Coordinates of C-alpha atoms and ligand atoms in Angstrom, one line a residue:
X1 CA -11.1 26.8 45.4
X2 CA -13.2 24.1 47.6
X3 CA -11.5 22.6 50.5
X4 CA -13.0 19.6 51.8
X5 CA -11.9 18.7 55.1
X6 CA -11.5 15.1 56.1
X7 CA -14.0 13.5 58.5
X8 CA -11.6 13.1 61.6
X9 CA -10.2 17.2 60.6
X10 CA -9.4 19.1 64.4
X11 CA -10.8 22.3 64.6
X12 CA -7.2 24.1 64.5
X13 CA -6.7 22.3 61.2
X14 CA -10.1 24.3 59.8
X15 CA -8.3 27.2 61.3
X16 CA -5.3 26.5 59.6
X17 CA -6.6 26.5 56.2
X18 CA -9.1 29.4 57.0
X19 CA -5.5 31.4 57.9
X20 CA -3.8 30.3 55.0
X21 CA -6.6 31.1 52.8
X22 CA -6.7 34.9 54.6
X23 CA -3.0 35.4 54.6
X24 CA -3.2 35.3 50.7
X25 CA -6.0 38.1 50.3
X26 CA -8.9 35.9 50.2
X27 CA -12.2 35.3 52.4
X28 CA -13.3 32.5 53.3
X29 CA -17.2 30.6 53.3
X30 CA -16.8 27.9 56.0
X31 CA -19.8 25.7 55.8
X32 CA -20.2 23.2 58.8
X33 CA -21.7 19.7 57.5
X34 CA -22.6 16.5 59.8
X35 CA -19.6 14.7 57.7
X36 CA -17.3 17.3 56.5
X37 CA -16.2 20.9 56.9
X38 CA -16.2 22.3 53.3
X39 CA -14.3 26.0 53.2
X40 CA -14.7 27.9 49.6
X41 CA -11.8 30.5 49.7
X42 CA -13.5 33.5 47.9
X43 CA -11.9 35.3 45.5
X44 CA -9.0 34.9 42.9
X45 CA -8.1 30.8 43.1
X46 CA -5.1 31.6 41.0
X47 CA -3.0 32.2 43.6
X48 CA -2.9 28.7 44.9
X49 CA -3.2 25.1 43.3
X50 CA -4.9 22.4 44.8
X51 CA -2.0 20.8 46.3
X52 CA -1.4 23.9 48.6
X53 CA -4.1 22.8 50.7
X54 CA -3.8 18.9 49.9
X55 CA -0.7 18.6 51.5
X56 CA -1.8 20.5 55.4
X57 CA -3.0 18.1 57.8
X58 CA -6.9 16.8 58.0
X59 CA -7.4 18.1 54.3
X60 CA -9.2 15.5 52.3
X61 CA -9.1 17.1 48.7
X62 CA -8.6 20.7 47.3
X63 CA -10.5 22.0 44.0
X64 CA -10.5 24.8 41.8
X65 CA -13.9 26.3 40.8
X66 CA -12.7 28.1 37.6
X67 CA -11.1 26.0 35.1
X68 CA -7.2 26.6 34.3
X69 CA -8.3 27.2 30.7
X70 CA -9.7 30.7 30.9
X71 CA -9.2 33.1 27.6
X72 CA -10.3 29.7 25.5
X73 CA -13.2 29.2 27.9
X74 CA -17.1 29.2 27.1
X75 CA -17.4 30.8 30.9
X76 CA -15.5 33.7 29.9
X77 CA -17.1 34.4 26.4
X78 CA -20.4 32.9 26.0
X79 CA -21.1 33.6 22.0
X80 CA -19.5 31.5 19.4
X81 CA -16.2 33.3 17.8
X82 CA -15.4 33.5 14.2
X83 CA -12.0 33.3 13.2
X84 CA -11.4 35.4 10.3
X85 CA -8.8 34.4 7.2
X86 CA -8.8 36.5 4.7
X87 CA -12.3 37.3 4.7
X88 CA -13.6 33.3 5.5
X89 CA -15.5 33.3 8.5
X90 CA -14.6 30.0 10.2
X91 CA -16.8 29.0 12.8
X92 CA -20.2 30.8 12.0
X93 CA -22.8 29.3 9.8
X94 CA -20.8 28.2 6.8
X95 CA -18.8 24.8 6.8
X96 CA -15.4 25.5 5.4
X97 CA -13.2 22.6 3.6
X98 CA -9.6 22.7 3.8
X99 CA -7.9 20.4 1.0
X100 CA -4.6 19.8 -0.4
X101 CA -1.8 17.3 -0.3
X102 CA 0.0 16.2 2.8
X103 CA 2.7 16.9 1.2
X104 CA 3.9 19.8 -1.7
X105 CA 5.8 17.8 -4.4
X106 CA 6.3 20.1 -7.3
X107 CA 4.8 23.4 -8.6
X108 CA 3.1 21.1 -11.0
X109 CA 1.0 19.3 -8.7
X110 CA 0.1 22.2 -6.4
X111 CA -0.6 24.6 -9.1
X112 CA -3.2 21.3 -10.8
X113 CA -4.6 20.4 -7.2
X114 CA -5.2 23.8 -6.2
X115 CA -7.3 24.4 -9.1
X116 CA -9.4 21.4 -8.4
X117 CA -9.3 22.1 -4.8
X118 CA -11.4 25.8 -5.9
X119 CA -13.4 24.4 -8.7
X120 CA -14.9 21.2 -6.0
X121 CA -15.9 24.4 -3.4
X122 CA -12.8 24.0 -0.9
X123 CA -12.2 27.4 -0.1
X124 CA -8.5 26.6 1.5
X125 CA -5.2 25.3 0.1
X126 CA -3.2 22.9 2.5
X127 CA 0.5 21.7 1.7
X128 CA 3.1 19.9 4.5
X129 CA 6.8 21.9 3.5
X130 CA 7.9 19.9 6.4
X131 CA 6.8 16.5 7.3
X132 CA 7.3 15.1 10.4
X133 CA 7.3 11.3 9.8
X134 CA 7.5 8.2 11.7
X135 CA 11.1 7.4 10.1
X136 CA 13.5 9.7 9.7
X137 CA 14.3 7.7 6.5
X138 CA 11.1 8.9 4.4
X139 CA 10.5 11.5 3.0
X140 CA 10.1 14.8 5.3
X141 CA 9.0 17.6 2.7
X142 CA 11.0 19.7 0.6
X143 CA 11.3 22.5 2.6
X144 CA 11.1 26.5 2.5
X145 CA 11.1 25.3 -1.8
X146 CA 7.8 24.4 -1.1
X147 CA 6.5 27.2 0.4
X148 CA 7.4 29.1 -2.9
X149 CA 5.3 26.3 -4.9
X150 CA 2.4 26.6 -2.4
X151 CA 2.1 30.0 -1.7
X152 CA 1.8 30.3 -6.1
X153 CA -0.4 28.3 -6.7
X154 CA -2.8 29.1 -3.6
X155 CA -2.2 33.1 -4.9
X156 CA -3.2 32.1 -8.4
X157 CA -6.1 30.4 -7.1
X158 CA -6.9 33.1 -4.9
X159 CA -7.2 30.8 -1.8
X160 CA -6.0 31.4 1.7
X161 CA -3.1 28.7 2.7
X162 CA -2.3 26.7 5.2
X163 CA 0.7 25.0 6.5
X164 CA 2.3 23.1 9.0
X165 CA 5.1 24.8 11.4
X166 CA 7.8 22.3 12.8
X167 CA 10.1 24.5 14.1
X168 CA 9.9 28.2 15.8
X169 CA 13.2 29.2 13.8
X170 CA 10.8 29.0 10.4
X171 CA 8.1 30.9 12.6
X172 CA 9.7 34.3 10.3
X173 CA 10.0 32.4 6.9
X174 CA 6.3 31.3 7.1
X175 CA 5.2 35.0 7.4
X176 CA 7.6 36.1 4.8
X177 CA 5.5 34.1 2.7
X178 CA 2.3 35.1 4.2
X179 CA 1.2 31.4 5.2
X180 CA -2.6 32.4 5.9
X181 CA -3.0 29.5 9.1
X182 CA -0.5 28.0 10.6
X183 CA -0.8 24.7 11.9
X184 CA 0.5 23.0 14.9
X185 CA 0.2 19.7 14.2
X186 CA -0.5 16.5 16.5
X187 CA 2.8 15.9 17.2
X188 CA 3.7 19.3 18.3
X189 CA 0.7 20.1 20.5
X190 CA 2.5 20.5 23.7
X191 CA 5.3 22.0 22.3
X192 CA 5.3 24.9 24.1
X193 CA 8.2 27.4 22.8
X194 CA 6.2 26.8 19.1
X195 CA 2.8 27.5 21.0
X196 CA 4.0 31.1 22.7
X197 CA 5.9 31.8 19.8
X198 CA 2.4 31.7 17.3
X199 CA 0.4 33.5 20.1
X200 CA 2.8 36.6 19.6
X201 CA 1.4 37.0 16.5
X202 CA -2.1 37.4 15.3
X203 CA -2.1 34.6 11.9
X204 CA -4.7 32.6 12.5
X205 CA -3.7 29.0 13.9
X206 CA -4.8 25.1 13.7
X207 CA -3.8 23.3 16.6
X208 CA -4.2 19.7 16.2
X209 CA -5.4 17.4 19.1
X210 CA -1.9 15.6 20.0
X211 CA -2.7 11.6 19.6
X212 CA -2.7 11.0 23.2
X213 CA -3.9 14.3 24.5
X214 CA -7.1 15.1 26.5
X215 CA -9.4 17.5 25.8
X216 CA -8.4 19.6 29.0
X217 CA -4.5 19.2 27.6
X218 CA -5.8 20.4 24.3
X219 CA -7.4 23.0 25.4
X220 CA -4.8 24.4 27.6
X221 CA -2.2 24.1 24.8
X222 CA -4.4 26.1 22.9
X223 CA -4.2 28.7 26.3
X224 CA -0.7 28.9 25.6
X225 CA -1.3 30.9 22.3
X226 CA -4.5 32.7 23.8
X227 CA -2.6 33.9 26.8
X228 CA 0.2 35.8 24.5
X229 CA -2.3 37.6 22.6
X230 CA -3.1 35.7 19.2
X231 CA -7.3 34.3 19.9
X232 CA -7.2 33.4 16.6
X233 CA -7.4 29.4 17.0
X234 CA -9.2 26.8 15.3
X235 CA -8.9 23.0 17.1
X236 CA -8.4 20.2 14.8
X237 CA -9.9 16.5 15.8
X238 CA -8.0 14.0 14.0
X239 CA -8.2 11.1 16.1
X240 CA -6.3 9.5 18.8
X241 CA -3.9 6.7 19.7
X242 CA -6.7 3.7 20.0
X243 CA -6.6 -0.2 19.9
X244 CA -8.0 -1.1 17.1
X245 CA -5.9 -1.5 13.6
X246 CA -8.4 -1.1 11.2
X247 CA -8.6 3.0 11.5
X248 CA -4.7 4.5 11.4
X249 CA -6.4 7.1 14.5
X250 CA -9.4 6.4 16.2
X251 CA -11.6 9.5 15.4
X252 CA -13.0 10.8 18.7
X253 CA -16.5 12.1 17.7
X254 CA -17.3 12.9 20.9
X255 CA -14.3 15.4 21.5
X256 CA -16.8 17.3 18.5
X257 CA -19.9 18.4 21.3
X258 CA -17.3 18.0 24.5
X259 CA -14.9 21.0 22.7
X260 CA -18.1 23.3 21.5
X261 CA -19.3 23.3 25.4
X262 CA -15.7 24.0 26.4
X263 CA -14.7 26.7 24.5
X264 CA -16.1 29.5 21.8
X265 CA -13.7 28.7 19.4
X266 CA -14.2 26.8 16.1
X267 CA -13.6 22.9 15.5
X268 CA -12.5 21.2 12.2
X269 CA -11.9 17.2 11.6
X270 CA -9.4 15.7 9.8
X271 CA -11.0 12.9 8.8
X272 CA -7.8 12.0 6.4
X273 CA -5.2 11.2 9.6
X274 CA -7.9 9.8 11.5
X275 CA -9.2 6.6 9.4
X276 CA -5.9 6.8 7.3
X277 CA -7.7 5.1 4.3
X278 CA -9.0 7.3 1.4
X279 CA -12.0 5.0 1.5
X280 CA -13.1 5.9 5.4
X281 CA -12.9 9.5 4.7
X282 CA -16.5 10.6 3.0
X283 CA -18.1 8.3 6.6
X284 CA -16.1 10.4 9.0
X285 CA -16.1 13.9 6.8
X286 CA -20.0 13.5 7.4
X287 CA -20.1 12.1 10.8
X288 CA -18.3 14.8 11.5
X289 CA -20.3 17.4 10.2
X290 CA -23.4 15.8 11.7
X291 CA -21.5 16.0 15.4
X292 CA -20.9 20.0 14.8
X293 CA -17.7 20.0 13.4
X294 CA -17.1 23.8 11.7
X295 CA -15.2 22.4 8.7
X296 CA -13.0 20.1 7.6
X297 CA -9.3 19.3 6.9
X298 CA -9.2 16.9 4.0
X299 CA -5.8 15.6 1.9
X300 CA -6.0 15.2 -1.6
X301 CA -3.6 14.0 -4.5
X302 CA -3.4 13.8 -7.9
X303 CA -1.9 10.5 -8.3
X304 CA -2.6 8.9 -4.5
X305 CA -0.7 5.5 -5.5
X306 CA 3.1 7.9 -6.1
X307 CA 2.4 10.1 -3.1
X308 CA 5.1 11.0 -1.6
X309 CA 3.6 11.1 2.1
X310 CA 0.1 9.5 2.9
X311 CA -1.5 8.2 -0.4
X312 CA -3.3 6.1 1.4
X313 CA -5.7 8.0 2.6
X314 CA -5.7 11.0 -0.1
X315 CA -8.9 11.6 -2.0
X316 CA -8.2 12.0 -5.5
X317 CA -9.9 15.4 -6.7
X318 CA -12.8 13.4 -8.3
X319 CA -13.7 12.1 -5.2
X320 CA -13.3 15.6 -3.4
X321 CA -15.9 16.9 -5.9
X322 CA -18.2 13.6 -5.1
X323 CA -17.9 14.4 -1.6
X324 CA -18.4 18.0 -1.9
X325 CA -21.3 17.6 -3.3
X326 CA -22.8 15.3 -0.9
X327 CA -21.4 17.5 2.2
X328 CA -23.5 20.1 0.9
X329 CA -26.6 19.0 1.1
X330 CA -26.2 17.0 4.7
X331 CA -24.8 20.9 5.6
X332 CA -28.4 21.8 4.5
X333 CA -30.1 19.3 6.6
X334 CA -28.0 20.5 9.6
X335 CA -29.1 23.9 9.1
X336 CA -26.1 25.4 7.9
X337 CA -24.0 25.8 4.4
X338 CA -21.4 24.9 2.6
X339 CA -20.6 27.5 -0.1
Ligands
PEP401 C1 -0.8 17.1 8.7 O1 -1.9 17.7 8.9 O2 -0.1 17.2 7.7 C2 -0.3 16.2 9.8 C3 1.0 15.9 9.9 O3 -1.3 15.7 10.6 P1 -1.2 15.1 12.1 O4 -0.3 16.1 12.8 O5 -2.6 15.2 12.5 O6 -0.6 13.7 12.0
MN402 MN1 -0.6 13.8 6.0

């Protein structure tokens, strides 16, 4: 912690703060300017927050050093980490692409799309079981029925599954079914009974960047599931609450190189919920590559017009192949692979 004294600070006030800082375990560096008074209490910061010393007389402002984000941090491990599912490495050298519907509609569709989804080089099946939409009127997912229809076709397939938790009572029936991520989605990031609850166990997770959240809020939701024990996270961009109409999320590109300085753990982009039209997503899906982005999270539909959530912006399987194919070669150029 920094303590900077104000200009007009009394010499018992110093002495207050050097005390304070003592009486806690801590030493103090005490470093006598022609303006200020700066004290550095040496030691563990936890103990205190800044507002411990903010509010004592002739203190000007109080800081920490270390960052409240710490398991999550780059200071605390250096190297890139690799988040294993089921033998993918997400987050080393190889881009991985995450596609399926928003929704699951019918063993049908999932058992179709998750055959395209393999066949165009995605290596992981998505499918929403319980949709959180704007209205409470639409359609919200059919429920644990879709985790049946998911979970067989992604097993048939042979790919790894991922799927959206709403609610910690499900947190069991997902690993019943063996849900390979889970994700906590944008509107759940700071939902912090969900977040301890999937950092008790060690399933890989996808925490989505809430719409309005910062990249210090992010990253200490994700802190939340660090601190009980489950490292195993992946941070999704998918854009945030902007001014302009024509994009449904305004796709922060720039979260991309802030998030791989902050922390050793992966990014993906879903470039789906961020431009919200099916037409936007091969620009962002390569933008985002280009800006480091460790893989993607991409929705695709069979029939996008009769969606039953976000046809809009689904790619049809078609174009997942089309853009596949061009992914892999800007992967090349960026000195990495996409398998
Ligand atoms: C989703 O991925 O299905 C989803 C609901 O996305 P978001 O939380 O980003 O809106
Ligand atoms: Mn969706």
């Amino acid at each position: 912690m920094i303590i900077v004294m104000s200009r007009f600070a009394r010499e018992d006030q110093i002495q207050a703060v050097v005390e304070k800082i003592r009486s806690a375990g801590l030493s103090e560096h005490v470093s006598r300017g022609t303006e200020r008074t700066i004290i550095g209490a040496v030691g563990d910061e936890r103990v205190f927050s800044p507002d411990a010393f903010e509010l004592m007389p002739g203190v000007e402002r109080a800081m920490r050093v270390v960052k409240d984000y710490r398991i999550v941090s780059r200071d605390v491990h250096p190297a890139n980490s690799i988040v294993q599912v089921r033998g993918l490495a997400i987050g080393g050298e190889s881009i991985q692409i995450i596609a399926g519907p928003s929704a699951v509609e019918s063993q049908v569709q999932m058992d179709l799309l998750a055959a395209r989804v393999r066949e165009s080089g995605a290596k992981l099946l998505r499918g929403g079981v319980f949709k959180p939409r704007t209205s409470p009127y639409a359609f919200q997912g059919l429920g644990v029925e879709a985790l049946e229809y998911l979970q067989q076709a992604a097993r048939t397939q042979g790919l790894p599954m991922v799927s959206e938790l709403l609610d910690v009572r499900l947190l069991d029936t997902y690993l019943e079914y063996d849900v390979d991520v889970i994700e906590i989605a944008a509107r759940n990031m700071q939902n912090v009974e969900l977040l301890r609850e999937v950092g008790r166990i060690n399933k890989p997770v996808i925490l989505k960047r809430g719409p309005a959240a910062t990249v210090s809020e992010w990253l200490m939701a994700a802190e939340y599931i660090a601190a009980g024990g489950n490292h195993n996270i992946i941070f999704c961009e998918r854009g945030v609450r902007g001014f302009e109409p024509s994009s449904r999320n305004m796709l922060d590109l720039s979260a991309i190189p802030v998030m791989k300085q902050e922390t050793h753990l992966p990014i993906i982009v879903d470039p789906s919920h961020a431009g919200g039209k099916a037409w936007m997503v091969p620009a962002l899906a390569k933008a985002s590559l280009a800006a480091g982005a460790d893989g993607l999270l991409l929705e695709v539909h069979p029939d996008p017009a009769n969606a039953l959530c976000d046809g809009d912006q689904a790619l049809t399987p078609t174009e997942l192949d089309t853009l596949l194919v061009e992914l892999r070669s800007l992967a090349g150029a960026l000195g990495r692979s996409l398998a």
